[in-house]
Amino acid sequence: MPSFYELYRSSTLGTALTDSLDELIQAGHITPQLAIQVLEQYDKSISEALSNKVKAKATVKGNLGIYRFCDEVWTFVVKNPTFKFDHEGTSADKRLSGVTSFAMSTLMALVVVISLTTPFIPSSPTFDVSLHNVQTTTGRAMDPFDRTSRKAEYARLTFDLDADLSTMFNWNTKLLFAYMTVDYTTPGFETNRVVIWDRIIRNKRQAKLKLRKHHNKYALRNHPLTFEDVEGANLTLHINPVPYLGVMYDKPMVSLPFTIPRPTKPAANKA
C-alpha cells in the first residue's frame, strides 16, 4: 500500500502543492525547511481527509494556475511566522514605488492642511469708501449690439477709495481681486448685483489704493431699463484672495447704502 506521501505525489492536488512550494522557494518567499513542514502537514491532512471522507476546500490563484489546499494546510502556510509576503521585496522598483506613494500621500495631506488653514491667517487691512455723487441719465451712445441703450437709465457714481490691503498677502497668496458692486432690491427680484469696478492686485506695492472722485468702470443699469422700482441700494467693496493652493473665498469689506435718484434730464444721443 503506497504511503500518503506517494499518494499526494501522484494526485492533481499533490502536484499543484509541489509546484506552488517550488515556486515560493525560488521566489524567496519561504524556506525549504518550511516547505518540508508544509508537506508533513499535508500528509497529516490527507490522512484525516481520507479517514473522514472530507474534500479539499481552500483555493488560491498563483502564477502556475489554481492551487487547491486542504484547510489545515492553507491555515498552516498563512499563519506560519516565517512566511514572507511579496511587498517585503528589496528590488529597486518596489522601493521607488513605496517612496513615491509615501511622498504623494504626504503632499496631498500637506495640500489639505494648507487649504484649511489659509483662511485663518490673521490680516488687518484698512479701507475707507465715500460716495460723492450719484447721477442718473436716460440713454447713452448708441450700442450696435443693444437696441435698448437709448431708452435705458444709467447711473453714474462718483466715489473715493482709500485702502491698504498689503497685510492680506501671505506665503499662500498669489494675488488679490478687488471689486465693487451695487446691490439693490426690486419687487420682481430680491437680489440684484452689478459689478461697477474691479482691479487685480499682484503684490504688496499695488495693494495700497487711493482713488479720488473715481467713476464706475462698468455701466450700471437695471434690467427693466429703469430704476423707478429700486427700493434701496448698497455700494460694497469685495476682496477675493486668490491662493496658490486651496479654494478662493469672497470677503465683503464695507457696504455703503445710497439712493439711486430719478434722471434729471435726458442725455444727448449720438448717432
PDB file of C-alpha atoms in Angstrom:
ATOM      1  CA  MET A   1       0.000   0.000   0.000  1.00  0.00           C
ATOM      2  CA  PRO A   2       1.521   3.381  -1.016  1.00  0.00           C
ATOM      3  CA  SER A   3       2.250   5.914   1.698  1.00  0.00           C
ATOM      4  CA  PHE A   4       0.355   9.182   1.977  1.00  0.00           C
ATOM      5  CA  TYR A   5       3.457  10.955   0.622  1.00  0.00           C
ATOM      6  CA  GLU A   6       3.364   8.851  -2.558  1.00  0.00           C
ATOM      7  CA  LEU A   7      -0.408   9.282  -2.708  1.00  0.00           C
ATOM      8  CA  TYR A   8      -0.328  13.087  -2.926  1.00  0.00           C
ATOM      9  CA  ARG A   9       2.670  12.932  -5.319  1.00  0.00           C
ATOM     10  CA  SER A  10       0.559  11.058  -7.861  1.00  0.00           C
ATOM     11  CA  SER A  11      -2.571  13.220  -7.439  1.00  0.00           C
ATOM     12  CA  THR A  12      -3.530  16.542  -9.064  1.00  0.00           C
ATOM     13  CA  LEU A  13      -3.779  18.133  -5.649  1.00  0.00           C
ATOM     14  CA  GLY A  14      -0.321  16.916  -4.648  1.00  0.00           C
ATOM     15  CA  THR A  15       1.234  18.067  -7.939  1.00  0.00           C
ATOM     16  CA  ALA A  16      -0.248  21.550  -7.543  1.00  0.00           C
ATOM     17  CA  LEU A  17       1.037  21.776  -3.977  1.00  0.00           C
ATOM     18  CA  THR A  18       4.518  20.688  -5.025  1.00  0.00           C
ATOM     19  CA  ASP A  19       4.622  23.195  -7.883  1.00  0.00           C
ATOM     20  CA  SER A  20       3.434  26.009  -5.658  1.00  0.00           C
ATOM     21  CA  LEU A  21       6.025  25.221  -2.989  1.00  0.00           C
ATOM     22  CA  ASP A  22       8.800  25.139  -5.593  1.00  0.00           C
ATOM     23  CA  GLU A  23       7.627  28.491  -6.916  1.00  0.00           C
ATOM     24  CA  LEU A  24       7.592  30.035  -3.437  1.00  0.00           C
ATOM     25  CA  ILE A  25      11.078  28.687  -2.660  1.00  0.00           C
ATOM     26  CA  GLN A  26      12.511  30.058  -5.931  1.00  0.00           C
ATOM     27  CA  ALA A  27      10.931  33.464  -5.267  1.00  0.00           C
ATOM     28  CA  GLY A  28      12.407  33.512  -1.771  1.00  0.00           C
ATOM     29  CA  HIS A  29       9.049  33.725  -0.017  1.00  0.00           C
ATOM     30  CA  ILE A  30       9.512  30.555   2.025  1.00  0.00           C
ATOM     31  CA  THR A  31      12.460  28.468   3.125  1.00  0.00           C
ATOM     32  CA  PRO A  32      12.989  24.810   2.157  1.00  0.00           C
ATOM     33  CA  GLN A  33      12.500  23.900   5.815  1.00  0.00           C
ATOM     34  CA  LEU A  34       9.051  25.470   5.778  1.00  0.00           C
ATOM     35  CA  ALA A  35       8.225  23.579   2.573  1.00  0.00           C
ATOM     36  CA  ILE A  36       9.098  20.302   4.298  1.00  0.00           C
ATOM     37  CA  GLN A  37       6.828  21.225   7.211  1.00  0.00           C
ATOM     38  CA  VAL A  38       4.049  22.008   4.746  1.00  0.00           C
ATOM     39  CA  LEU A  39       4.439  18.589   3.128  1.00  0.00           C
ATOM     40  CA  GLU A  40       4.302  16.921   6.527  1.00  0.00           C
ATOM     41  CA  GLN A  41       1.193  18.893   7.416  1.00  0.00           C
ATOM     42  CA  TYR A  42      -0.286  17.939   4.061  1.00  0.00           C
ATOM     43  CA  ASP A  43       0.380  14.259   4.713  1.00  0.00           C
ATOM     44  CA  LYS A  44      -1.453  14.608   8.012  1.00  0.00           C
ATOM     45  CA  SER A  45      -4.396  16.432   6.449  1.00  0.00           C
ATOM     46  CA  ILE A  46      -4.666  13.844   3.645  1.00  0.00           C
ATOM     47  CA  SER A  47      -4.767  11.088   6.227  1.00  0.00           C
ATOM     48  CA  GLU A  48      -7.547  12.851   8.118  1.00  0.00           C
ATOM     49  CA  ALA A  49      -9.398  13.697   4.899  1.00  0.00           C
ATOM     50  CA  LEU A  50      -9.338  10.077   3.736  1.00  0.00           C
ATOM     51  CA  SER A  51     -10.452   8.787   7.095  1.00  0.00           C
ATOM     52  CA  ASN A  52     -13.267  11.347   7.348  1.00  0.00           C
ATOM     53  CA  LYS A  53     -14.038  11.481   3.596  1.00  0.00           C
ATOM     54  CA  VAL A  54     -13.548  15.276   3.540  1.00  0.00           C
ATOM     55  CA  LYS A  55     -12.603  17.019   0.266  1.00  0.00           C
ATOM     56  CA  ALA A  56     -10.167  19.928  -0.060  1.00  0.00           C
ATOM     57  CA  LYS A  57     -11.972  23.289   0.079  1.00  0.00           C
ATOM     58  CA  ALA A  58      -9.489  26.164   0.036  1.00  0.00           C
ATOM     59  CA  THR A  59      -8.198  27.501  -3.311  1.00  0.00           C
ATOM     60  CA  VAL A  60      -5.631  30.153  -4.213  1.00  0.00           C
ATOM     61  CA  LYS A  61      -4.646  31.542  -7.616  1.00  0.00           C
ATOM     62  CA  GLY A  62      -0.907  31.651  -8.391  1.00  0.00           C
ATOM     63  CA  ASN A  63       1.366  32.108 -11.386  1.00  0.00           C
ATOM     64  CA  LEU A  64       1.152  28.409 -12.205  1.00  0.00           C
ATOM     65  CA  GLY A  65      -2.626  28.182 -12.014  1.00  0.00           C
ATOM     66  CA  ILE A  66      -5.276  27.483  -9.387  1.00  0.00           C
ATOM     67  CA  TYR A  67      -3.889  25.674  -6.345  1.00  0.00           C
ATOM     68  CA  ARG A  68      -6.189  23.648  -4.119  1.00  0.00           C
ATOM     69  CA  PHE A  69      -5.294  23.023  -0.484  1.00  0.00           C
ATOM     70  CA  CYS A  70      -6.902  21.326   2.420  1.00  0.00           C
ATOM     71  CA  ASP A  71      -7.995  23.835   5.041  1.00  0.00           C
ATOM     72  CA  GLU A  72      -5.379  22.640   7.508  1.00  0.00           C
ATOM     73  CA  VAL A  73      -2.516  23.086   5.025  1.00  0.00           C
ATOM     74  CA  TRP A  74      -3.595  26.570   3.910  1.00  0.00           C
ATOM     75  CA  THR A  75      -4.020  27.762   7.505  1.00  0.00           C
ATOM     76  CA  PHE A  76      -0.583  26.420   8.361  1.00  0.00           C
ATOM     77  CA  VAL A  77       1.126  28.273   5.481  1.00  0.00           C
ATOM     78  CA  VAL A  78      -0.549  31.633   6.100  1.00  0.00           C
ATOM     79  CA  LYS A  79      -0.116  31.667   9.875  1.00  0.00           C
ATOM     80  CA  ASN A  80       3.494  30.479   9.869  1.00  0.00           C
ATOM     81  CA  PRO A  81       5.732  33.342  11.097  1.00  0.00           C
ATOM     82  CA  THR A  82       8.481  32.550   8.564  1.00  0.00           C
ATOM     83  CA  PHE A  83       6.174  33.116   5.581  1.00  0.00           C
ATOM     84  CA  LYS A  84       7.316  36.202   3.598  1.00  0.00           C
ATOM     85  CA  PHE A  85       4.882  38.351   1.628  1.00  0.00           C
ATOM     86  CA  ASP A  86       5.723  39.919  -1.717  1.00  0.00           C
ATOM     87  CA  HIS A  87       5.646  43.545  -0.506  1.00  0.00           C
ATOM     88  CA  GLU A  88       8.795  42.929   1.544  1.00  0.00           C
ATOM     89  CA  GLY A  89      10.954  42.592  -1.547  1.00  0.00           C
ATOM     90  CA  THR A  90      14.169  44.591  -1.931  1.00  0.00           C
ATOM     91  CA  SER A  91      14.062  45.373  -5.651  1.00  0.00           C
ATOM     92  CA  ALA A  92      14.672  48.990  -6.719  1.00  0.00           C
ATOM     93  CA  ASP A  93      11.317  49.404  -8.451  1.00  0.00           C
ATOM     94  CA  LYS A  94       9.412  48.296  -5.353  1.00  0.00           C
ATOM     95  CA  ARG A  95      11.372  50.657  -3.140  1.00  0.00           C
ATOM     96  CA  LEU A  96      10.823  53.509  -5.605  1.00  0.00           C
ATOM     97  CA  SER A  97       7.111  52.726  -5.677  1.00  0.00           C
ATOM     98  CA  GLY A  98       6.950  52.807  -1.893  1.00  0.00           C
ATOM     99  CA  VAL A  99       8.832  56.114  -1.660  1.00  0.00           C
ATOM    100  CA  THR A 100       6.665  57.676  -4.391  1.00  0.00           C
ATOM    101  CA  SER A 101       3.463  56.512  -2.733  1.00  0.00           C
ATOM    102  CA  PHE A 102       4.567  57.927   0.625  1.00  0.00           C
ATOM    103  CA  ALA A 103       5.633  61.223  -0.961  1.00  0.00           C
ATOM    104  CA  MET A 104       2.303  61.637  -2.789  1.00  0.00           C
ATOM    105  CA  SER A 105       0.331  60.847   0.359  1.00  0.00           C
ATOM    106  CA  THR A 106       2.373  63.364   2.343  1.00  0.00           C
ATOM    107  CA  LEU A 107       1.966  66.001  -0.368  1.00  0.00           C
ATOM    108  CA  MET A 108      -1.808  65.549  -0.519  1.00  0.00           C
ATOM    109  CA  ALA A 109      -2.045  65.782   3.266  1.00  0.00           C
ATOM    110  CA  LEU A 110       0.021  68.985   3.169  1.00  0.00           C
ATOM    111  CA  VAL A 111      -2.261  70.481   0.493  1.00  0.00           C
ATOM    112  CA  VAL A 112      -5.326  69.728   2.619  1.00  0.00           C
ATOM    113  CA  VAL A 113      -3.729  71.338   5.698  1.00  0.00           C
ATOM    114  CA  ILE A 114      -2.749  74.441   3.708  1.00  0.00           C
ATOM    115  CA  SER A 115      -6.239  74.766   2.207  1.00  0.00           C
ATOM    116  CA  LEU A 116      -7.909  74.531   5.608  1.00  0.00           C
ATOM    117  CA  THR A 117      -5.573  76.878   7.486  1.00  0.00           C
ATOM    118  CA  THR A 118      -5.028  79.676   4.928  1.00  0.00           C
ATOM    119  CA  PRO A 119      -8.378  81.464   5.581  1.00  0.00           C
ATOM    120  CA  PHE A 120      -7.450  81.732   9.272  1.00  0.00           C
ATOM    121  CA  ILE A 121      -4.114  83.526   8.766  1.00  0.00           C
ATOM    122  CA  PRO A 122      -4.571  86.896  10.534  1.00  0.00           C
ATOM    123  CA  SER A 123      -4.614  90.112   8.486  1.00  0.00           C
ATOM    124  CA  SER A 124      -5.549  93.712   9.237  1.00  0.00           C
ATOM    125  CA  PRO A 125      -6.494  95.562   6.040  1.00  0.00           C
ATOM    126  CA  THR A 126      -7.702  99.165   6.231  1.00  0.00           C
ATOM    127  CA  PHE A 127     -10.224 100.726   3.875  1.00  0.00           C
ATOM    128  CA  ASP A 128     -12.463 103.742   3.554  1.00  0.00           C
ATOM    129  CA  VAL A 129     -15.122 104.305   0.894  1.00  0.00           C
ATOM    130  CA  SER A 130     -17.035 107.546   0.453  1.00  0.00           C
ATOM    131  CA  LEU A 131     -19.678 108.289  -2.148  1.00  0.00           C
ATOM    132  CA  HIS A 132     -19.753 111.849  -3.515  1.00  0.00           C
ATOM    133  CA  ASN A 133     -22.462 111.827  -6.114  1.00  0.00           C
ATOM    134  CA  VAL A 134     -24.957 109.582  -7.916  1.00  0.00           C
ATOM    135  CA  GLN A 135     -26.341 110.810 -11.217  1.00  0.00           C
ATOM    136  CA  THR A 136     -28.915 109.045 -13.373  1.00  0.00           C
ATOM    137  CA  THR A 137     -29.367 109.737 -17.076  1.00  0.00           C
ATOM    138  CA  THR A 138     -31.561 108.279 -19.787  1.00  0.00           C
ATOM    139  CA  GLY A 139     -29.864 106.941 -22.887  1.00  0.00           C
ATOM    140  CA  ARG A 140     -26.231 106.864 -23.897  1.00  0.00           C
ATOM    141  CA  ALA A 141     -24.154 106.500 -27.018  1.00  0.00           C
ATOM    142  CA  MET A 142     -25.778 104.079 -29.436  1.00  0.00           C
ATOM    143  CA  ASP A 143     -24.668 100.497 -28.855  1.00  0.00           C
ATOM    144  CA  PRO A 144     -24.949  98.492 -32.115  1.00  0.00           C
ATOM    145  CA  PHE A 145     -25.453  95.285 -30.100  1.00  0.00           C
ATOM    146  CA  ASP A 146     -28.141  96.692 -27.774  1.00  0.00           C
ATOM    147  CA  ARG A 147     -31.186  98.463 -29.211  1.00  0.00           C
ATOM    148  CA  THR A 148     -32.414  99.392 -25.722  1.00  0.00           C
ATOM    149  CA  SER A 149     -29.382 101.563 -24.915  1.00  0.00           C
ATOM    150  CA  ARG A 150     -31.217 104.759 -25.964  1.00  0.00           C
ATOM    151  CA  LYS A 151     -34.161 104.051 -23.661  1.00  0.00           C
ATOM    152  CA  ALA A 152     -32.406 102.642 -20.581  1.00  0.00           C
ATOM    153  CA  GLU A 153     -31.473 104.573 -17.455  1.00  0.00           C
ATOM    154  CA  TYR A 154     -27.802 104.597 -16.467  1.00  0.00           C
ATOM    155  CA  ALA A 155     -26.440 105.506 -13.042  1.00  0.00           C
ATOM    156  CA  ARG A 156     -23.027 107.130 -12.677  1.00  0.00           C
ATOM    157  CA  LEU A 157     -21.316 107.016  -9.292  1.00  0.00           C
ATOM    158  CA  THR A 158     -18.502 109.257  -8.085  1.00  0.00           C
ATOM    159  CA  PHE A 159     -16.600 107.783  -5.138  1.00  0.00           C
ATOM    160  CA  ASP A 160     -13.337 107.894  -3.182  1.00  0.00           C
ATOM    161  CA  LEU A 161     -11.478 104.778  -2.106  1.00  0.00           C
ATOM    162  CA  ASP A 162      -8.574 104.544   0.357  1.00  0.00           C
ATOM    163  CA  ALA A 163      -7.384 101.025   1.147  1.00  0.00           C
ATOM    164  CA  ASP A 164      -4.258  99.253   2.369  1.00  0.00           C
ATOM    165  CA  LEU A 165      -4.548  95.534   1.639  1.00  0.00           C
ATOM    166  CA  SER A 166      -0.851  94.631   1.981  1.00  0.00           C
ATOM    167  CA  THR A 167      -1.423  92.586   5.146  1.00  0.00           C
ATOM    168  CA  MET A 168      -3.654  90.212   3.169  1.00  0.00           C
ATOM    169  CA  PHE A 169      -0.593  88.949   1.270  1.00  0.00           C
ATOM    170  CA  ASN A 170       0.977  85.848   2.830  1.00  0.00           C
ATOM    171  CA  TRP A 171       3.048  82.905   1.638  1.00  0.00           C
ATOM    172  CA  ASN A 172      -0.026  81.310   0.011  1.00  0.00           C
ATOM    173  CA  THR A 173      -1.427  84.439  -1.707  1.00  0.00           C
ATOM    174  CA  LYS A 174      -0.979  84.635  -5.467  1.00  0.00           C
ATOM    175  CA  LEU A 175      -2.985  87.840  -5.974  1.00  0.00           C
ATOM    176  CA  LEU A 176      -5.983  89.820  -4.730  1.00  0.00           C
ATOM    177  CA  PHE A 177      -9.040  90.598  -6.793  1.00  0.00           C
ATOM    178  CA  ALA A 178     -10.767  93.760  -5.569  1.00  0.00           C
ATOM    179  CA  TYR A 179     -14.131  94.792  -6.949  1.00  0.00           C
ATOM    180  CA  MET A 180     -17.104  96.981  -6.070  1.00  0.00           C
ATOM    181  CA  THR A 181     -20.737  96.036  -6.532  1.00  0.00           C
ATOM    182  CA  VAL A 182     -24.067  97.800  -6.352  1.00  0.00           C
ATOM    183  CA  ASP A 183     -26.695  95.608  -4.707  1.00  0.00           C
ATOM    184  CA  TYR A 184     -30.352  96.567  -4.747  1.00  0.00           C
ATOM    185  CA  THR A 185     -33.825  95.077  -4.449  1.00  0.00           C
ATOM    186  CA  THR A 186     -36.842  95.351  -6.733  1.00  0.00           C
ATOM    187  CA  PRO A 187     -40.401  94.000  -6.475  1.00  0.00           C
ATOM    188  CA  GLY A 188     -39.591  91.307  -9.030  1.00  0.00           C
ATOM    189  CA  PHE A 189     -36.177  90.265  -7.688  1.00  0.00           C
ATOM    190  CA  GLU A 190     -34.999  90.260  -4.103  1.00  0.00           C
ATOM    191  CA  THR A 191     -31.305  90.344  -5.001  1.00  0.00           C
ATOM    192  CA  ASN A 192     -29.718  92.290  -7.863  1.00  0.00           C
ATOM    193  CA  ARG A 193     -25.950  92.744  -8.119  1.00  0.00           C
ATOM    194  CA  VAL A 194     -23.948  94.721 -10.673  1.00  0.00           C
ATOM    195  CA  VAL A 195     -20.133  94.950 -10.697  1.00  0.00           C
ATOM    196  CA  ILE A 196     -19.146  98.563 -11.392  1.00  0.00           C
ATOM    197  CA  TRP A 197     -15.369  98.496 -10.740  1.00  0.00           C
ATOM    198  CA  ASP A 198     -12.555  95.964 -10.308  1.00  0.00           C
ATOM    199  CA  ARG A 199      -8.805  95.706 -10.061  1.00  0.00           C
ATOM    200  CA  ILE A 200      -6.236  92.886  -9.939  1.00  0.00           C
ATOM    201  CA  ILE A 201      -3.594  93.397  -7.225  1.00  0.00           C
ATOM    202  CA  ARG A 202      -0.492  91.261  -7.797  1.00  0.00           C
ATOM    203  CA  ASN A 203       1.856  92.369  -4.993  1.00  0.00           C
ATOM    204  CA  LYS A 204       2.075  94.472  -1.838  1.00  0.00           C
ATOM    205  CA  ARG A 205       3.139  97.591  -3.736  1.00  0.00           C
ATOM    206  CA  GLN A 206      -0.124  97.556  -5.659  1.00  0.00           C
ATOM    207  CA  ALA A 207      -2.137  96.810  -2.522  1.00  0.00           C
ATOM    208  CA  LYS A 208      -2.332 100.457  -1.476  1.00  0.00           C
ATOM    209  CA  LEU A 209      -5.278 102.024  -3.293  1.00  0.00           C
ATOM    210  CA  LYS A 210      -6.017 105.726  -3.379  1.00  0.00           C
ATOM    211  CA  LEU A 211      -8.789 106.775  -5.755  1.00  0.00           C
ATOM    212  CA  ARG A 212     -10.219 110.271  -5.835  1.00  0.00           C
ATOM    213  CA  LYS A 213     -13.549 111.137  -7.479  1.00  0.00           C
ATOM    214  CA  HIS A 214     -13.453 107.895  -9.366  1.00  0.00           C
ATOM    215  CA  HIS A 215     -16.356 106.826 -11.586  1.00  0.00           C
ATOM    216  CA  ASN A 216     -17.783 103.359 -12.100  1.00  0.00           C
ATOM    217  CA  LYS A 217     -15.739 101.404 -14.617  1.00  0.00           C
ATOM    218  CA  TYR A 218     -18.718  99.440 -15.939  1.00  0.00           C
ATOM    219  CA  ALA A 219     -22.219 100.622 -16.808  1.00  0.00           C
ATOM    220  CA  LEU A 220     -24.880 100.464 -14.118  1.00  0.00           C
ATOM    221  CA  ARG A 221     -28.379  99.851 -15.448  1.00  0.00           C
ATOM    222  CA  ASN A 222     -31.403  97.873 -14.372  1.00  0.00           C
ATOM    223  CA  HIS A 223     -32.884  95.035 -16.400  1.00  0.00           C
ATOM    224  CA  PRO A 224     -36.333  96.706 -16.793  1.00  0.00           C
ATOM    225  CA  LEU A 225     -34.466  99.753 -18.238  1.00  0.00           C
ATOM    226  CA  THR A 226     -35.445 101.994 -15.301  1.00  0.00           C
ATOM    227  CA  PHE A 227     -34.516 102.405 -11.625  1.00  0.00           C
ATOM    228  CA  GLU A 228     -38.020 103.548 -10.711  1.00  0.00           C
ATOM    229  CA  ASP A 229     -38.833 100.376  -8.738  1.00  0.00           C
ATOM    230  CA  VAL A 230     -35.476 100.146  -6.946  1.00  0.00           C
ATOM    231  CA  GLU A 231     -36.202 100.138  -3.217  1.00  0.00           C
ATOM    232  CA  GLY A 232     -32.665 100.619  -1.888  1.00  0.00           C
ATOM    233  CA  ALA A 233     -29.045 100.188  -2.960  1.00  0.00           C
ATOM    234  CA  ASN A 234     -25.677  99.443  -1.339  1.00  0.00           C
ATOM    235  CA  LEU A 235     -22.176 100.102  -2.613  1.00  0.00           C
ATOM    236  CA  THR A 236     -19.981  97.220  -1.411  1.00  0.00           C
ATOM    237  CA  LEU A 237     -16.224  96.652  -1.629  1.00  0.00           C
ATOM    238  CA  HIS A 238     -15.226  92.979  -2.021  1.00  0.00           C
ATOM    239  CA  ILE A 239     -11.771  91.422  -1.749  1.00  0.00           C
ATOM    240  CA  ASN A 240     -11.201  87.976  -3.231  1.00  0.00           C
ATOM    241  CA  PRO A 241      -7.810  86.459  -2.226  1.00  0.00           C
ATOM    242  CA  VAL A 242      -6.531  84.015  -4.859  1.00  0.00           C
ATOM    243  CA  PRO A 243      -4.272  81.379  -3.195  1.00  0.00           C
ATOM    244  CA  TYR A 244      -1.583  79.197  -4.735  1.00  0.00           C
ATOM    245  CA  LEU A 245      -3.196  76.196  -3.033  1.00  0.00           C
ATOM    246  CA  GLY A 246      -6.763  75.957  -1.814  1.00  0.00           C
ATOM    247  CA  VAL A 247     -10.109  77.476  -2.653  1.00  0.00           C
ATOM    248  CA  MET A 248     -10.964  81.103  -3.335  1.00  0.00           C
ATOM    249  CA  TYR A 249     -13.314  82.898  -0.996  1.00  0.00           C
ATOM    250  CA  ASP A 250     -15.009  86.291  -1.064  1.00  0.00           C
ATOM    251  CA  LYS A 251     -14.632  88.914   1.673  1.00  0.00           C
ATOM    252  CA  PRO A 252     -17.141  91.799   1.655  1.00  0.00           C
ATOM    253  CA  MET A 253     -15.192  94.605   3.364  1.00  0.00           C
ATOM    254  CA  VAL A 254     -17.511  97.578   3.632  1.00  0.00           C
ATOM    255  CA  SER A 255     -21.025  98.424   2.468  1.00  0.00           C
ATOM    256  CA  LEU A 256     -22.365 101.948   1.952  1.00  0.00           C
ATOM    257  CA  PRO A 257     -26.133 102.496   1.500  1.00  0.00           C
ATOM    258  CA  PHE A 258     -27.336 105.090  -1.001  1.00  0.00           C
ATOM    259  CA  THR A 259     -30.328 106.020  -3.150  1.00  0.00           C
ATOM    260  CA  ILE A 260     -30.452 105.968  -6.934  1.00  0.00           C
ATOM    261  CA  PRO A 261     -32.201 109.198  -7.987  1.00  0.00           C
ATOM    262  CA  ARG A 262     -34.563 109.668 -10.894  1.00  0.00           C
ATOM    263  CA  PRO A 263     -32.984 111.015 -14.082  1.00  0.00           C
ATOM    264  CA  THR A 264     -32.786 114.795 -14.158  1.00  0.00           C
ATOM    265  CA  LYS A 265     -32.665 115.239 -17.900  1.00  0.00           C
ATOM    266  CA  PRO A 266     -32.105 113.023 -20.931  1.00  0.00           C
ATOM    267  CA  ALA A 267     -28.571 112.645 -22.136  1.00  0.00           C
ATOM    268  CA  ALA A 268     -27.800 113.772 -25.658  1.00  0.00           C
ATOM    269  CA  ASN A 269     -27.950 110.802 -28.009  1.00  0.00           C
ATOM    270  CA  LYS A 270     -25.268 110.420 -30.574  1.00  0.00           C
ATOM    271  CA  ALA A 271     -25.893 108.748 -33.857  1.00  0.00           C
TER     272      ALA A 271
END
